[in-house]
PDB file of C-alpha atoms in Angstrom:
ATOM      1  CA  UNK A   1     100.587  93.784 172.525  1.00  0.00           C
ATOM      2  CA  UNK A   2     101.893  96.197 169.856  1.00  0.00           C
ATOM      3  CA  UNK A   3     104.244  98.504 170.663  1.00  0.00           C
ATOM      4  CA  UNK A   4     107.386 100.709 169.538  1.00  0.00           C
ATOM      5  CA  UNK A   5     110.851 100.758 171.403  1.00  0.00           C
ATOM      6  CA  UNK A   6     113.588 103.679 170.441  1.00  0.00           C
ATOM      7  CA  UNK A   7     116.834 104.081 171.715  1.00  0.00           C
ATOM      8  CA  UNK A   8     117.189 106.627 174.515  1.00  0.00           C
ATOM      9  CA  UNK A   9     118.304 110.155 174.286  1.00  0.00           C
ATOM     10  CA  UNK A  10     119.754 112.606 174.194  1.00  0.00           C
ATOM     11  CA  UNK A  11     121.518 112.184 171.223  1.00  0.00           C
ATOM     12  CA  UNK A  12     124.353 114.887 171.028  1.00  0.00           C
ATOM     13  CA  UNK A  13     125.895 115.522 167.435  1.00  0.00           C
ATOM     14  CA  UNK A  14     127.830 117.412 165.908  1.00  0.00           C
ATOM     15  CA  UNK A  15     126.760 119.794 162.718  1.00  0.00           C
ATOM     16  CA  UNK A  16     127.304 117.604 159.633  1.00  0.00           C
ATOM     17  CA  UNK A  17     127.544 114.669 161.593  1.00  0.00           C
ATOM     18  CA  UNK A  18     125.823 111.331 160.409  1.00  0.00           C
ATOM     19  CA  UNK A  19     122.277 110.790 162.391  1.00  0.00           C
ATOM     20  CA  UNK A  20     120.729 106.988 163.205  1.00  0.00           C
ATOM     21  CA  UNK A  21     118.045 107.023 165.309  1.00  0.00           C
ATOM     22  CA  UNK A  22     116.962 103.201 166.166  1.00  0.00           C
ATOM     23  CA  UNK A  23     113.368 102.395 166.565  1.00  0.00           C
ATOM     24  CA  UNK A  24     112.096  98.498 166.687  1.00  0.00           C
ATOM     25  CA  UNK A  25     108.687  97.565 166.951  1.00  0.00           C
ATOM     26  CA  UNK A  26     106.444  94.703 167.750  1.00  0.00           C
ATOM     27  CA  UNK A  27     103.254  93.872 165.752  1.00  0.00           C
ATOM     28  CA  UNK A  28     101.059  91.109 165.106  1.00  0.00           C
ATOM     29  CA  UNK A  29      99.510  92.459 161.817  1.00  0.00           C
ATOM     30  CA  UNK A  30     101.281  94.885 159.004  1.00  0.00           C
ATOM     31  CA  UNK A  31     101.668  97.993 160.440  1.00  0.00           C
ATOM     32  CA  UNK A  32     102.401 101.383 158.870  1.00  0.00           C
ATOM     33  CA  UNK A  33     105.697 102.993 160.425  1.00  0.00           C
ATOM     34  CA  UNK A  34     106.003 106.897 160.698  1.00  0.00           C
ATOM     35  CA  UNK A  35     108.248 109.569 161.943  1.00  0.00           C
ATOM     36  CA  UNK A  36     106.943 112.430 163.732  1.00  0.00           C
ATOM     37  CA  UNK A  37     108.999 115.448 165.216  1.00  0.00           C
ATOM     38  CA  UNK A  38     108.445 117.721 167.333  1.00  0.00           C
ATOM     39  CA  UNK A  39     110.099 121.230 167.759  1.00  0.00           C
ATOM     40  CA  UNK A  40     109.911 122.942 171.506  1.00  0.00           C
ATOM     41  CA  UNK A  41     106.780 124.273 172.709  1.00  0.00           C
ATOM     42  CA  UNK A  42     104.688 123.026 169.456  1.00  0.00           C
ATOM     43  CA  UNK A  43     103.028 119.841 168.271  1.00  0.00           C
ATOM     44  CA  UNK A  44     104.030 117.149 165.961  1.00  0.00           C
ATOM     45  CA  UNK A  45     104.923 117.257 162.239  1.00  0.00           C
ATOM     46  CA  UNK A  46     104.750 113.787 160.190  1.00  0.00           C
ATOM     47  CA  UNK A  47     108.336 113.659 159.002  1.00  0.00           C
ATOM     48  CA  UNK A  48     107.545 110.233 156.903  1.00  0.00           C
ATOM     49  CA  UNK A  49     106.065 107.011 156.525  1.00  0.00           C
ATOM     50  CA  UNK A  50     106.364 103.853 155.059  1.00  0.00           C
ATOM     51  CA  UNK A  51     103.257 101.975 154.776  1.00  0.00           C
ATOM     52  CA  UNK A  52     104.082  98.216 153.703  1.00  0.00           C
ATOM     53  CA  UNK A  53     107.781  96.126 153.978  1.00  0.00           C
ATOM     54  CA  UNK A  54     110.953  97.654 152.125  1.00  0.00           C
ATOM     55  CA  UNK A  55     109.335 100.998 151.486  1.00  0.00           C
ATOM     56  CA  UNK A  56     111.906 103.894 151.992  1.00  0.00           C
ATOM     57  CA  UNK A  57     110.055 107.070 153.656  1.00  0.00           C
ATOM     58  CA  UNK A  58     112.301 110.505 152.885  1.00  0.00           C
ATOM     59  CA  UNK A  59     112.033 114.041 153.609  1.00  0.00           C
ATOM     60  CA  UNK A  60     113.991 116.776 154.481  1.00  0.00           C
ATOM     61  CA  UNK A  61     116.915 114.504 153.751  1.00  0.00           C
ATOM     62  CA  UNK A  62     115.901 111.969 156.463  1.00  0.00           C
ATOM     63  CA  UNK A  63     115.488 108.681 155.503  1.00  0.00           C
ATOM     64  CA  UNK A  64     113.879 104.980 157.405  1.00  0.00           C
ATOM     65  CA  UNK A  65     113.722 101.947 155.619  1.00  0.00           C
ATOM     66  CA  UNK A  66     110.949  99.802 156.614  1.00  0.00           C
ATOM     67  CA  UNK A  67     112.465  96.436 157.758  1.00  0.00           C
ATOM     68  CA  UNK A  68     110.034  93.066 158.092  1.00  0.00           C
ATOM     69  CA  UNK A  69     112.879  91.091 158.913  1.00  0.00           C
ATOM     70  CA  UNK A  70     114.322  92.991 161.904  1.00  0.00           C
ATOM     71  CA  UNK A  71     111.004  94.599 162.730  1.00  0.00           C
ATOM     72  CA  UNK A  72     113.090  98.037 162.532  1.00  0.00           C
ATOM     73  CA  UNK A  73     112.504 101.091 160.996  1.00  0.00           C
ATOM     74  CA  UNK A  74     115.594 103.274 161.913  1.00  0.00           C
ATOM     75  CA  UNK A  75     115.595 107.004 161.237  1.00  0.00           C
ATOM     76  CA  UNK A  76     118.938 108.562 159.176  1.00  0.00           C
ATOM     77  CA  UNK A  77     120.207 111.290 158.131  1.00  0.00           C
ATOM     78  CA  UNK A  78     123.954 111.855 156.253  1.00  0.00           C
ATOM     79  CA  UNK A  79     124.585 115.668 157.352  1.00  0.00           C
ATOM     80  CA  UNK A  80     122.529 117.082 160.238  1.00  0.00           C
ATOM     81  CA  UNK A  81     122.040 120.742 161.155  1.00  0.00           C
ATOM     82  CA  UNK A  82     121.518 122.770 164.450  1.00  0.00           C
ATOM     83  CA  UNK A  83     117.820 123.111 163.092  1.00  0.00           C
ATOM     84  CA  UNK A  84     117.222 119.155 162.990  1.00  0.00           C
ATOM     85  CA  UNK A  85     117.206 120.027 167.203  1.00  0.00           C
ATOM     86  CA  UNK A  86     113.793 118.544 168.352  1.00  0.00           C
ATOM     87  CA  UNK A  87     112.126 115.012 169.640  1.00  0.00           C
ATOM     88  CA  UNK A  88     111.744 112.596 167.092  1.00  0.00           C
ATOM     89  CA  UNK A  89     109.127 110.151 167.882  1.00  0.00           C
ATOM     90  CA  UNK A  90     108.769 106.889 166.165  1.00  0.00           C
ATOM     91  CA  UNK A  91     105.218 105.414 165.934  1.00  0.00           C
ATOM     92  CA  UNK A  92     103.238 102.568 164.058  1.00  0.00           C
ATOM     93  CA  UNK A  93      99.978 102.616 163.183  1.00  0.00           C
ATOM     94  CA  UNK A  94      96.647 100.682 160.948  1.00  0.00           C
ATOM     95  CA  UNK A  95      96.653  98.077 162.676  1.00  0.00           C
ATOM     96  CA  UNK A  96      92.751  97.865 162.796  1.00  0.00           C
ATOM     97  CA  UNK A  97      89.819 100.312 161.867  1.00  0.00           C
ATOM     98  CA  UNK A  98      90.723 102.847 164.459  1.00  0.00           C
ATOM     99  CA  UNK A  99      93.488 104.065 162.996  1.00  0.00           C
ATOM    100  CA  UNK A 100      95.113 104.534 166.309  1.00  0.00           C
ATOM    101  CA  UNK A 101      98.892 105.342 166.858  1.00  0.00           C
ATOM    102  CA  UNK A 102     101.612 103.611 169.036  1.00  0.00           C
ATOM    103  CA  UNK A 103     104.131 106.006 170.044  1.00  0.00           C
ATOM    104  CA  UNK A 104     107.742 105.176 171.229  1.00  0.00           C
ATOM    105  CA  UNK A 105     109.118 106.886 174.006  1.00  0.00           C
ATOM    106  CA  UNK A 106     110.653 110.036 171.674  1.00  0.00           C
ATOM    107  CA  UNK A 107     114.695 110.584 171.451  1.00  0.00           C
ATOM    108  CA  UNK A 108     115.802 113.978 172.015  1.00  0.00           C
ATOM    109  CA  UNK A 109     118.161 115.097 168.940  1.00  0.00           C
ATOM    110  CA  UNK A 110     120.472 117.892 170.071  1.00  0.00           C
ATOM    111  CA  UNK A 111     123.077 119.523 167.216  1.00  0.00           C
ATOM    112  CA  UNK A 112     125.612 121.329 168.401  1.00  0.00           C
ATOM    113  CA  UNK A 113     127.099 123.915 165.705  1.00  0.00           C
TER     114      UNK A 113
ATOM    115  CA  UNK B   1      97.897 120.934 152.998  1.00  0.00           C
ATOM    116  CA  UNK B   2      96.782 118.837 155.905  1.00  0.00           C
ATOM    117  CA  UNK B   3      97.097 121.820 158.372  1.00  0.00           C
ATOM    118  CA  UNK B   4      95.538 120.952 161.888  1.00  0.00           C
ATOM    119  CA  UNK B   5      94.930 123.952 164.509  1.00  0.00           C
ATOM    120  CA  UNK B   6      94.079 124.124 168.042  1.00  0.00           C
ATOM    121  CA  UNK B   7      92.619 126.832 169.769  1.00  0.00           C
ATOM    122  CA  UNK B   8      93.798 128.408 172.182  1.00  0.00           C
ATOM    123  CA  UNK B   9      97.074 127.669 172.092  1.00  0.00           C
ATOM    124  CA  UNK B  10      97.670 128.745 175.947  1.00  0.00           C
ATOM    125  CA  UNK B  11      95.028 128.904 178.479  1.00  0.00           C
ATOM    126  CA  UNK B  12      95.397 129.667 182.486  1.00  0.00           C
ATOM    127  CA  UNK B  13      93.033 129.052 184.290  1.00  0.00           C
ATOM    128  CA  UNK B  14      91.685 128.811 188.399  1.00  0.00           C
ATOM    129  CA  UNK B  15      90.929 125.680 189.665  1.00  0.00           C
ATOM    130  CA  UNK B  16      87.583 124.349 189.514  1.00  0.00           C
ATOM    131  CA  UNK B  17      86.763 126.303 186.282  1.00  0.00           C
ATOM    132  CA  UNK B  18      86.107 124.073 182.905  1.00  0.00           C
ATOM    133  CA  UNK B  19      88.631 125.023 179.935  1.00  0.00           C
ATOM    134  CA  UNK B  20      87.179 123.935 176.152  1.00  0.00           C
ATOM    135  CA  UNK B  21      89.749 123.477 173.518  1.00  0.00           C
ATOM    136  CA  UNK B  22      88.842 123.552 169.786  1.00  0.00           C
ATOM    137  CA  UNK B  23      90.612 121.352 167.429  1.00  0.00           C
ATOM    138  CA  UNK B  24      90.136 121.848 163.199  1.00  0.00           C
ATOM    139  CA  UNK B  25      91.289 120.593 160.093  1.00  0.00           C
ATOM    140  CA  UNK B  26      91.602 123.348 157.807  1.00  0.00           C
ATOM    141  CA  UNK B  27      91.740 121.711 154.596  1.00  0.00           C
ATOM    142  CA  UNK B  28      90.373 118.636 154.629  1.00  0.00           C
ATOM    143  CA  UNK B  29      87.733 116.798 155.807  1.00  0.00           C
ATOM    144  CA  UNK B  30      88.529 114.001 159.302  1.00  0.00           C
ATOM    145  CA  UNK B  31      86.442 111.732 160.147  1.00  0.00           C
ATOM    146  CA  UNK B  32      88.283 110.651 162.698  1.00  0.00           C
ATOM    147  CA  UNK B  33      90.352 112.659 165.749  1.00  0.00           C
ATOM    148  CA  UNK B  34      92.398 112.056 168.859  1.00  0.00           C
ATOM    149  CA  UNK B  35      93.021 113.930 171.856  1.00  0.00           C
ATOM    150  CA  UNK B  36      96.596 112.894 173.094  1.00  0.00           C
ATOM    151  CA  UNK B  37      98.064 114.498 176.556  1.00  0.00           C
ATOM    152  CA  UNK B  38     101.874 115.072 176.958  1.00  0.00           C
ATOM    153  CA  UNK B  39     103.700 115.482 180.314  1.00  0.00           C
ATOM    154  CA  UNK B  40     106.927 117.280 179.932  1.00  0.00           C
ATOM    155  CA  UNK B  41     110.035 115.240 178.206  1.00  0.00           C
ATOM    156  CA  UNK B  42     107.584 111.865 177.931  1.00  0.00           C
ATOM    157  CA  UNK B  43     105.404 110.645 174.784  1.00  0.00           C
ATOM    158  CA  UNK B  44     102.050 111.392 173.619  1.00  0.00           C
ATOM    159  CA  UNK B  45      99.125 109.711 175.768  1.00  0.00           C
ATOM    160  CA  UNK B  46      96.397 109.111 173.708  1.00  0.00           C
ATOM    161  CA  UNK B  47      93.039 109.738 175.540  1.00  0.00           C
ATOM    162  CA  UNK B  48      90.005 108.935 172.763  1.00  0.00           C
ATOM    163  CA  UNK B  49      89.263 108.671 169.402  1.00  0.00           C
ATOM    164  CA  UNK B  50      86.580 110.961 168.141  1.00  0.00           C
ATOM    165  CA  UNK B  51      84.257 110.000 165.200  1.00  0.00           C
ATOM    166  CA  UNK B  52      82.076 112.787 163.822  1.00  0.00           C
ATOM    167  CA  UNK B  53      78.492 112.267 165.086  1.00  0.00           C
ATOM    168  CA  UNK B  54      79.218 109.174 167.398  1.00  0.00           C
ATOM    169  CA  UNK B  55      80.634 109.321 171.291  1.00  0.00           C
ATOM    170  CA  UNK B  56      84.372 109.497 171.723  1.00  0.00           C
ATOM    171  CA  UNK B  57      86.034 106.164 172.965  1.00  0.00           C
ATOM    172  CA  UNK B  58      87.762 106.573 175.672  1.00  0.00           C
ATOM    173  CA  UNK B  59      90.978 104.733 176.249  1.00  0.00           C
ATOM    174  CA  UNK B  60      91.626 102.829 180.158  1.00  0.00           C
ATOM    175  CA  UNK B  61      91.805 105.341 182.586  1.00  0.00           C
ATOM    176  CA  UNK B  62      90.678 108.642 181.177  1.00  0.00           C
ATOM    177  CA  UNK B  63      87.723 109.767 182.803  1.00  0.00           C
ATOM    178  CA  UNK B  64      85.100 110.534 180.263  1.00  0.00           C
ATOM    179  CA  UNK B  65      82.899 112.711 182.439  1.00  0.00           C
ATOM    180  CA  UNK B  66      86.484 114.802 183.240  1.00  0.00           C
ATOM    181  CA  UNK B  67      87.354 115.186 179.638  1.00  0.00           C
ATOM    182  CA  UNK B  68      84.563 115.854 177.694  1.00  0.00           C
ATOM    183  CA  UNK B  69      85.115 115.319 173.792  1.00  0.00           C
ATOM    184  CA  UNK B  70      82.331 116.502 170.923  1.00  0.00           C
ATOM    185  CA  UNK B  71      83.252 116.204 167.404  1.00  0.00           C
ATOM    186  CA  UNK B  72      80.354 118.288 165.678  1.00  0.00           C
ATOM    187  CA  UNK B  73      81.514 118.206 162.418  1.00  0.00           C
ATOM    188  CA  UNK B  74      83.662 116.799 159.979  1.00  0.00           C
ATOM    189  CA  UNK B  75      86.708 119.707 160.374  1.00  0.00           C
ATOM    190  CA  UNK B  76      85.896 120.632 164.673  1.00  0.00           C
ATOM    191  CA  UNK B  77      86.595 118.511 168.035  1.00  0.00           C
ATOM    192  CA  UNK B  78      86.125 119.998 171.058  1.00  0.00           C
ATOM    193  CA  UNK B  79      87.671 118.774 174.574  1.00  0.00           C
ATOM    194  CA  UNK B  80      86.194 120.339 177.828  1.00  0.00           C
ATOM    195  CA  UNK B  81      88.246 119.461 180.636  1.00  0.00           C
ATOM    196  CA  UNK B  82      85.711 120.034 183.393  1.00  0.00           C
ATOM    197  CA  UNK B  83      86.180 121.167 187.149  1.00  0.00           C
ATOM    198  CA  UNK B  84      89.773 121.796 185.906  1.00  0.00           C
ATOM    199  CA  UNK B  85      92.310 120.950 189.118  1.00  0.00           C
ATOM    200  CA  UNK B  86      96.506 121.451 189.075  1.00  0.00           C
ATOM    201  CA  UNK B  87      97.069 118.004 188.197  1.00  0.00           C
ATOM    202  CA  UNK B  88      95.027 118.681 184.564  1.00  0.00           C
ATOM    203  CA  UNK B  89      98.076 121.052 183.951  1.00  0.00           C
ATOM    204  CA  UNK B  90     100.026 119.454 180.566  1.00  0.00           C
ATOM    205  CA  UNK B  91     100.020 119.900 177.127  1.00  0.00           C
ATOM    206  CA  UNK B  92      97.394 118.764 174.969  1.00  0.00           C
ATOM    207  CA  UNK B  93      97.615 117.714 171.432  1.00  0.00           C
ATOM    208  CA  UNK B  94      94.919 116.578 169.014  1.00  0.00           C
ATOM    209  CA  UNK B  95      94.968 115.172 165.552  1.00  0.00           C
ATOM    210  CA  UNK B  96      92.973 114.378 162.548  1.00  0.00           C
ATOM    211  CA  UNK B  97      93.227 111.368 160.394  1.00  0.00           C
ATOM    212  CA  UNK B  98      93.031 111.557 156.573  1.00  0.00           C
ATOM    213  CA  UNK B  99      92.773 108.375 154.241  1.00  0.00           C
ATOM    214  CA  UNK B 100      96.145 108.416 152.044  1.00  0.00           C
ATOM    215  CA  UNK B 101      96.472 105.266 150.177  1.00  0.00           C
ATOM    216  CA  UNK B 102      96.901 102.580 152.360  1.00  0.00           C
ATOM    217  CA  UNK B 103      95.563 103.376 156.047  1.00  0.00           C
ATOM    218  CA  UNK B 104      95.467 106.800 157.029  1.00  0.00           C
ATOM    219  CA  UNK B 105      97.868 109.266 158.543  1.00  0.00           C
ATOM    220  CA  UNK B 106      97.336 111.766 161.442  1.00  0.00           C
ATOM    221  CA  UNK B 107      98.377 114.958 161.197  1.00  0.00           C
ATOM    222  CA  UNK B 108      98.724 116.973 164.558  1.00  0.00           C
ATOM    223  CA  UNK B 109      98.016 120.460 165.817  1.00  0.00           C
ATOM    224  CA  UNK B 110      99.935 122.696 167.333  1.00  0.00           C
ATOM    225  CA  UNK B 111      99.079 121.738 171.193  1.00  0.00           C
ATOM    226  CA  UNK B 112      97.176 123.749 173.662  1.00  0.00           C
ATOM    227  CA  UNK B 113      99.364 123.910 176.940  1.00  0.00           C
ATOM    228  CA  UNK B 114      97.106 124.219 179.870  1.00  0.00           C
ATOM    229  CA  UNK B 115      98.322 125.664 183.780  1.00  0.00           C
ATOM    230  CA  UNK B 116      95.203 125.158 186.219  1.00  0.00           C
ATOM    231  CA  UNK B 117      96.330 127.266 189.234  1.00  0.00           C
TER     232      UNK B 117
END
């Protein structure tokens, strides 16, 4: 079945340090790939989203490429702060009418200043 | 835009008692919403999908009579968790769905965290 695999956490950085966060995925259709975050105690907040092969998704200076080839969709970001702290979750979704989600497993970002 | 709330955002509560949380979409309209559970340091469980004016489907495992789900209208869910025992204790999320181009995205509330004593 469909589902999303990210690398395990906790990922420990430094501030300003470079950020990859892998997340591969396995789908028999064309899904749409998104990053969600999520900050301690509260819900999550679409980060971005790339809907169809070789679409970039940005924001907040993260970036994910989406990848057919390598069925990949890896989160970066060039200079991370202590505020980029949080779970990133990657997840892929439209795969039929319901509009459901997969969710990987979440990796635990922590930036030390 | 695309703000998604959840009401109340904490709730305690004695075993045996039923606990209703509200989930709305503030500026836009979703005809579609999910009730997800999270136990601590693990990934979202989704439970069901609401559609406005149909009956939630319920995904393997999540008993519907436990968790009861009404989506009234177009911008409110509700989910009841009935007879409410320790093991209900976790944090519940819902989201709405809103067509964007291709597909649809899901934007989340806030969470509701929920300790049954």
């Amino acid at each position: 079945g469909d589902s999303v695999t990210q690398m395990e956490g906790p990922v420990t950085l430094s501030e300003e340090a470079f950020l990859t966060i892998n997340c591969t995925y396995t789908a028999t259709g064309y899904p749409s790939l998104f990053w969600y975050v999520q900050y301690p105690g509260e819900g999550l907040q679409l980060l971005l989203k790339a809907t169809k092969a070789d679409d970039k998704g940005s924001n907040k200076g993260f970036e994910a490429t989406y990848r057919k080839e390598t069925t990949s969709f890896h989160l970066e970001k060039g200079s991370v702060q202590v505020s980029d702290s949080a779970v990133y979750f990657c997840a892929l979704g439209g795969m039929d009418s319901s509009y459901k989600l997969i969710f990987g497993s979440g990796t635990r970002l922590l930036v030390r200043p | 835009g695309a703000v998604v709330s959840q009401h109340p955002s904490w709730v305690i509560c004695k075993s045996g008692t039923s606990v209703k949380i509200e989930c709305r979409s503030l500026d836009f309209q979703a005809t579609t919403m999910f009730w997800y559970r999270q136990f601590p340091k693990q990934s979202l469980m989704l439970m069901a999908t609401s559609n406005e004016g149909s009956k939630a489907t319920y995904e393997q495992g999540v008993e519907k009579d436990k968790f009861l789900i009404n989506h009234a209208s177009l911008t409110l869910s509700t989910l009841t968790v009935t007879s409410a025992h320790p093991e209900d204790s976790s944090f519940y999320i819902c989201s709405a769905s809103q067509l964007q181009g291709r597909g649809e995205t899901q934007y989340f509330g806030p969470g509701t965290r929920l300790l049954v004593l």
